[in-house]
PDB file of C-alpha atoms in Angstrom:
ATOM      1  CA  GLN A   1     -37.562  81.794  28.034  1.00  0.00           C
ATOM      2  CA  VAL A   2     -36.176  78.679  26.378  1.00  0.00           C
ATOM      3  CA  GLN A   3     -37.324  77.313  23.035  1.00  0.00           C
ATOM      4  CA  LEU A   4     -36.709  73.613  22.476  1.00  0.00           C
ATOM      5  CA  VAL A   5     -36.670  71.907  19.080  1.00  0.00           C
ATOM      6  CA  GLU A   6     -36.355  68.138  18.776  1.00  0.00           C
ATOM      7  CA  SER A   7     -35.049  66.211  15.773  1.00  0.00           C
ATOM      8  CA  GLY A   8     -33.881  62.714  14.884  1.00  0.00           C
ATOM      9  CA  GLY A   9     -37.103  60.776  15.154  1.00  0.00           C
ATOM     10  CA  GLY A  10     -38.167  58.287  12.535  1.00  0.00           C
ATOM     11  CA  LEU A  11     -39.011  54.689  11.711  1.00  0.00           C
ATOM     12  CA  VAL A  12     -36.644  51.918  12.786  1.00  0.00           C
ATOM     13  CA  GLN A  13     -36.830  48.148  13.097  1.00  0.00           C
ATOM     14  CA  ALA A  14     -36.823  46.466  16.469  1.00  0.00           C
ATOM     15  CA  GLY A  15     -33.289  46.102  17.749  1.00  0.00           C
ATOM     16  CA  GLY A  16     -32.151  49.204  15.922  1.00  0.00           C
ATOM     17  CA  SER A  17     -30.923  52.553  17.188  1.00  0.00           C
ATOM     18  CA  LEU A  18     -31.840  56.211  16.914  1.00  0.00           C
ATOM     19  CA  ARG A  19     -30.343  59.373  18.356  1.00  0.00           C
ATOM     20  CA  LEU A  20     -32.661  62.220  19.231  1.00  0.00           C
ATOM     21  CA  SER A  21     -31.375  65.759  19.509  1.00  0.00           C
ATOM     22  CA  CYS A  22     -32.919  68.768  21.182  1.00  0.00           C
ATOM     23  CA  ALA A  23     -31.549  72.200  20.346  1.00  0.00           C
ATOM     24  CA  ALA A  24     -32.281  74.995  22.778  1.00  0.00           C
ATOM     25  CA  ALA A  25     -32.526  78.647  21.838  1.00  0.00           C
ATOM     26  CA  GLY A  26     -31.443  81.134  24.445  1.00  0.00           C
ATOM     27  CA  ARG A  27     -28.347  81.760  26.500  1.00  0.00           C
ATOM     28  CA  THR A  28     -29.650  80.064  29.627  1.00  0.00           C
ATOM     29  CA  PHE A  29     -29.445  76.433  28.451  1.00  0.00           C
ATOM     30  CA  SER A  30     -26.758  75.545  30.979  1.00  0.00           C
ATOM     31  CA  TYR A  31     -28.942  76.870  33.830  1.00  0.00           C
ATOM     32  CA  TYR A  32     -31.452  74.055  33.324  1.00  0.00           C
ATOM     33  CA  SER A  33     -31.562  70.377  33.880  1.00  0.00           C
ATOM     34  CA  MET A  34     -32.856  68.670  30.752  1.00  0.00           C
ATOM     35  CA  GLY A  35     -35.060  65.683  30.215  1.00  0.00           C
ATOM     36  CA  TRP A  36     -36.901  63.486  27.769  1.00  0.00           C
ATOM     37  CA  PHE A  37     -40.480  62.267  28.057  1.00  0.00           C
ATOM     38  CA  ARG A  38     -42.607  60.184  25.717  1.00  0.00           C
ATOM     39  CA  GLN A  39     -46.270  59.692  25.002  1.00  0.00           C
ATOM     40  CA  ALA A  40     -47.818  56.800  23.121  1.00  0.00           C
ATOM     41  CA  PRO A  41     -51.365  57.027  21.727  1.00  0.00           C
ATOM     42  CA  GLY A  42     -53.976  56.675  24.440  1.00  0.00           C
ATOM     43  CA  THR A  43     -51.457  56.921  27.269  1.00  0.00           C
ATOM     44  CA  GLU A  44     -50.166  59.627  29.572  1.00  0.00           C
ATOM     45  CA  ARG A  45     -46.864  61.324  28.976  1.00  0.00           C
ATOM     46  CA  GLU A  46     -44.140  59.467  30.874  1.00  0.00           C
ATOM     47  CA  PHE A  47     -40.660  60.293  32.074  1.00  0.00           C
ATOM     48  CA  VAL A  48     -37.797  58.724  30.124  1.00  0.00           C
ATOM     49  CA  ALA A  49     -34.517  60.324  31.228  1.00  0.00           C
ATOM     50  CA  ALA A  50     -33.043  63.458  32.805  1.00  0.00           C
ATOM     51  CA  ILE A  51     -29.614  65.032  33.129  1.00  0.00           C
ATOM     52  CA  SER A  52     -28.289  67.681  35.485  1.00  0.00           C
ATOM     53  CA  ARG A  53     -26.943  71.069  34.374  1.00  0.00           C
ATOM     54  CA  THR A  54     -23.339  69.867  34.212  1.00  0.00           C
ATOM     55  CA  GLY A  55     -24.144  66.369  33.032  1.00  0.00           C
ATOM     56  CA  ALA A  56     -22.780  64.809  36.202  1.00  0.00           C
ATOM     57  CA  LEU A  57     -26.117  63.233  37.202  1.00  0.00           C
ATOM     58  CA  THR A  58     -28.467  61.220  35.060  1.00  0.00           C
ATOM     59  CA  TYR A  59     -31.759  59.457  35.796  1.00  0.00           C
ATOM     60  CA  TYR A  60     -33.626  56.880  33.730  1.00  0.00           C
ATOM     61  CA  ALA A  61     -36.976  55.194  33.742  1.00  0.00           C
ATOM     62  CA  ASP A  62     -36.658  51.502  34.527  1.00  0.00           C
ATOM     63  CA  SER A  63     -38.088  50.630  31.121  1.00  0.00           C
ATOM     64  CA  VAL A  64     -35.155  52.229  29.269  1.00  0.00           C
ATOM     65  CA  LYS A  65     -32.283  51.737  31.701  1.00  0.00           C
ATOM     66  CA  GLY A  66     -29.317  50.092  30.009  1.00  0.00           C
ATOM     67  CA  ARG A  67     -30.674  50.845  26.515  1.00  0.00           C
ATOM     68  CA  PHE A  68     -30.979  54.655  26.420  1.00  0.00           C
ATOM     69  CA  THR A  69     -28.321  57.240  27.221  1.00  0.00           C
ATOM     70  CA  ILE A  70     -28.940  60.935  27.817  1.00  0.00           C
ATOM     71  CA  SER A  71     -26.143  63.432  27.319  1.00  0.00           C
ATOM     72  CA  ARG A  72     -25.703  67.150  26.764  1.00  0.00           C
ATOM     73  CA  ASP A  73     -23.322  69.563  25.111  1.00  0.00           C
ATOM     74  CA  ASN A  74     -23.617  72.951  26.796  1.00  0.00           C
ATOM     75  CA  ALA A  75     -21.377  74.584  24.203  1.00  0.00           C
ATOM     76  CA  ARG A  76     -23.884  73.579  21.503  1.00  0.00           C
ATOM     77  CA  ASN A  77     -27.016  74.140  23.639  1.00  0.00           C
ATOM     78  CA  THR A  78     -28.075  70.603  22.799  1.00  0.00           C
ATOM     79  CA  VAL A  79     -29.253  67.550  24.677  1.00  0.00           C
ATOM     80  CA  TYR A  80     -29.261  64.070  23.159  1.00  0.00           C
ATOM     81  CA  LEU A  81     -31.007  60.786  23.709  1.00  0.00           C
ATOM     82  CA  GLN A  82     -29.195  57.774  22.287  1.00  0.00           C
ATOM     83  CA  MET A  83     -31.658  54.908  21.998  1.00  0.00           C
ATOM     84  CA  ASN A  84     -30.334  51.404  21.389  1.00  0.00           C
ATOM     85  CA  SER A  85     -32.003  47.976  21.278  1.00  0.00           C
ATOM     86  CA  LEU A  86     -35.292  49.621  20.438  1.00  0.00           C
ATOM     87  CA  LYS A  87     -38.515  47.748  21.032  1.00  0.00           C
ATOM     88  CA  PRO A  88     -41.991  48.229  19.525  1.00  0.00           C
ATOM     89  CA  GLU A  89     -43.171  49.442  22.941  1.00  0.00           C
ATOM     90  CA  ASP A  90     -40.759  52.383  22.636  1.00  0.00           C
ATOM     91  CA  THR A  91     -43.000  53.778  19.869  1.00  0.00           C
ATOM     92  CA  ALA A  92     -44.192  57.222  20.967  1.00  0.00           C
ATOM     93  CA  VAL A  93     -43.816  60.928  20.477  1.00  0.00           C
ATOM     94  CA  TYR A  94     -40.679  61.973  22.344  1.00  0.00           C
ATOM     95  CA  TYR A  95     -40.587  65.369  24.028  1.00  0.00           C
ATOM     96  CA  CYS A  96     -37.594  67.365  25.185  1.00  0.00           C
ATOM     97  CA  SER A  97     -37.992  69.297  28.415  1.00  0.00           C
ATOM     98  CA  ALA A  98     -36.185  71.765  30.653  1.00  0.00           C
ATOM     99  CA  GLY A  99     -36.560  72.062  34.412  1.00  0.00           C
ATOM    100  CA  GLN A 100     -34.901  73.145  37.615  1.00  0.00           C
ATOM    101  CA  THR A 101     -33.479  69.787  38.706  1.00  0.00           C
ATOM    102  CA  PRO A 102     -33.412  66.197  37.432  1.00  0.00           C
ATOM    103  CA  SER A 103     -35.535  65.174  40.414  1.00  0.00           C
ATOM    104  CA  ASN A 104     -38.168  67.728  39.436  1.00  0.00           C
ATOM    105  CA  LEU A 105     -38.170  66.459  35.875  1.00  0.00           C
ATOM    106  CA  ARG A 106     -38.493  62.883  37.035  1.00  0.00           C
ATOM    107  CA  ILE A 107     -41.794  63.732  38.734  1.00  0.00           C
ATOM    108  CA  GLY A 108     -43.023  65.819  35.820  1.00  0.00           C
ATOM    109  CA  VAL A 109     -42.244  69.328  37.053  1.00  0.00           C
ATOM    110  CA  VAL A 110     -41.240  70.920  33.764  1.00  0.00           C
ATOM    111  CA  ASN A 111     -40.591  74.557  32.901  1.00  0.00           C
ATOM    112  CA  TYR A 112     -40.420  74.205  29.104  1.00  0.00           C
ATOM    113  CA  TRP A 113     -41.471  71.637  26.520  1.00  0.00           C
ATOM    114  CA  GLY A 114     -40.453  71.000  22.948  1.00  0.00           C
ATOM    115  CA  GLN A 115     -42.990  70.187  20.257  1.00  0.00           C
ATOM    116  CA  GLY A 116     -42.120  66.492  20.069  1.00  0.00           C
ATOM    117  CA  THR A 117     -40.679  64.082  17.514  1.00  0.00           C
ATOM    118  CA  GLN A 118     -42.214  60.762  16.470  1.00  0.00           C
ATOM    119  CA  VAL A 119     -40.341  57.512  17.009  1.00  0.00           C
ATOM    120  CA  THR A 120     -41.830  54.367  15.500  1.00  0.00           C
ATOM    121  CA  VAL A 121     -40.305  50.941  16.083  1.00  0.00           C
ATOM    122  CA  SER A 122     -41.555  48.166  13.829  1.00  0.00           C
ATOM    123  CA  SER A 123     -41.538  44.530  14.873  1.00  0.00           C
TER     124      SER A 123
END
Protein backbone atom coordinates (compact mmCIF):
# COMPACT_ATOMS: atom_id res chain seq x y z
CA GLN A 1 0.00 0.00 0.00
CA VAL A 2 1.26 3.47 -0.89
CA GLN A 3 -0.32 6.71 0.26
CA LEU A 4 0.37 9.74 -1.91
CA VAL A 5 -0.04 13.35 -0.79
CA GLU A 6 0.40 16.22 -3.23
CA SER A 7 1.32 19.81 -2.36
CA GLY A 8 2.49 22.97 -4.09
CA GLY A 9 -0.56 23.88 -6.11
CA GLY A 10 -1.90 27.41 -6.23
CA LEU A 11 -2.69 30.44 -8.35
CA VAL A 12 -0.07 31.79 -10.74
CA GLN A 13 -0.04 34.19 -13.67
CA ALA A 14 0.56 32.97 -17.19
CA GLY A 15 4.26 32.59 -17.83
CA GLY A 16 4.97 31.82 -14.21
CA SER A 17 6.22 28.67 -12.51
CA LEU A 18 5.11 26.23 -9.84
CA ARG A 19 6.66 23.12 -8.37
CA LEU A 20 4.38 20.33 -7.25
CA SER A 21 5.53 17.75 -4.74
CA CYS A 22 4.13 14.34 -3.96
CA ALA A 23 5.20 12.65 -0.74
CA ALA A 24 4.73 8.90 -0.52
CA ALA A 25 4.18 7.00 2.70
CA GLY A 26 5.53 3.49 2.83
CA ARG A 27 8.87 1.84 2.30
CA THR A 28 8.14 0.70 -1.23
CA PHE A 29 8.32 4.09 -2.98
CA SER A 30 11.41 3.12 -4.99
CA TYR A 31 9.62 0.00 -6.30
CA TYR A 32 7.19 2.12 -8.31
CA SER A 33 7.33 4.30 -11.33
CA MET A 34 5.66 7.61 -10.59
CA GLY A 35 3.53 9.91 -12.65
CA TRP A 36 1.44 13.04 -12.80
CA PHE A 37 -1.99 13.41 -14.36
CA ARG A 38 -4.36 16.36 -14.54
CA GLN A 39 -8.06 16.92 -14.91
CA ALA A 40 -9.74 20.16 -15.90
CA PRO A 41 -13.47 20.71 -15.27
CA GLY A 42 -15.62 18.82 -17.74
CA THR A 43 -12.71 16.84 -19.16
CA GLU A 44 -11.21 13.42 -18.63
CA ARG A 45 -8.11 12.91 -16.55
CA GLU A 46 -5.05 13.07 -18.80
CA PHE A 47 -1.47 11.92 -18.55
CA VAL A 48 1.13 14.62 -17.94
CA ALA A 49 4.47 12.97 -17.10
CA ALA A 50 6.02 9.78 -15.74
CA ILE A 51 9.38 8.72 -14.37
CA SER A 52 10.93 5.29 -13.90
CA ARG A 53 11.94 3.83 -10.53
CA THR A 54 15.52 5.06 -10.78
CA GLY A 55 14.70 8.28 -12.58
CA ALA A 56 16.61 7.22 -15.69
CA LEU A 57 13.54 7.35 -17.95
CA THR A 58 10.98 10.10 -18.25
CA TYR A 59 7.92 10.55 -20.47
CA TYR A 60 5.88 13.67 -21.15
CA ALA A 61 2.65 14.58 -22.83
CA ASP A 62 3.25 16.62 -25.95
CA SER A 63 1.35 19.54 -24.44
CA VAL A 64 3.90 19.97 -21.63
CA LYS A 65 7.12 18.81 -23.25
CA GLY A 66 9.87 21.40 -22.85
CA ARG A 67 7.96 23.24 -20.10
CA PHE A 68 7.48 20.63 -17.36
CA THR A 69 10.10 18.45 -15.69
CA ILE A 70 9.42 15.40 -13.55
CA SER A 71 11.99 14.24 -11.04
CA ARG A 72 12.18 12.07 -7.94
CA ASP A 73 14.17 11.74 -4.75
CA ASN A 74 13.98 8.15 -3.53
CA ALA A 75 15.73 9.04 -0.27
CA ARG A 76 12.88 11.46 0.51
CA ASN A 77 10.09 9.30 -0.99
CA THR A 78 9.08 12.29 -3.08
CA VAL A 79 8.34 12.99 -6.71
CA TYR A 80 8.26 16.50 -8.16
CA LEU A 81 6.76 18.27 -11.13
CA GLN A 82 8.47 21.53 -12.05
CA MET A 83 6.12 23.55 -14.24
CA ASN A 84 7.50 26.53 -16.14
CA SER A 85 5.98 28.87 -18.74
CA LEU A 86 2.53 28.06 -17.44
CA LYS A 87 -0.48 28.70 -19.63
CA PRO A 88 -4.16 29.16 -18.74
CA GLU A 89 -4.85 25.79 -20.38
CA ASP A 90 -2.65 24.14 -17.74
CA THR A 91 -5.35 24.96 -15.16
CA ALA A 92 -6.51 21.68 -13.61
CA VAL A 93 -6.38 19.47 -10.58
CA TYR A 94 -3.05 17.66 -10.68
CA TYR A 95 -2.85 14.09 -9.40
CA CYS A 96 0.19 12.11 -8.35
CA SER A 97 0.20 8.43 -9.24
CA ALA A 98 2.21 5.26 -8.77
CA GLY A 99 2.40 2.35 -11.19
CA GLN A 100 4.49 -0.56 -12.38
CA THR A 101 6.20 1.12 -15.33
CA PRO A 102 6.24 4.54 -17.01
CA SER A 103 4.64 2.97 -20.08
CA ASN A 104 1.77 1.68 -17.96
CA LEU A 105 1.29 5.10 -16.41
CA ARG A 106 1.31 6.75 -19.81
CA ILE A 107 -1.73 4.68 -20.83
CA GLY A 108 -3.48 5.20 -17.50
CA VAL A 109 -2.68 1.93 -15.74
CA VAL A 110 -2.26 3.24 -12.20
CA ASN A 111 -1.92 1.37 -8.93
CA TYR A 112 -2.31 4.32 -6.55
CA TRP A 113 -3.63 7.87 -6.76
CA GLY A 114 -3.14 10.94 -4.62
CA GLN A 115 -6.01 13.22 -3.70
CA GLY A 116 -5.02 16.01 -6.09
CA THR A 117 -3.88 19.62 -5.86
CA GLN A 118 -5.40 22.56 -7.72
CA VAL A 119 -3.33 24.59 -10.16
CA THR A 120 -4.89 27.75 -11.57
CA VAL A 121 -3.14 29.84 -14.21
CA SER A 122 -4.60 33.29 -14.82
CA SER A 123 -4.25 35.09 -18.13
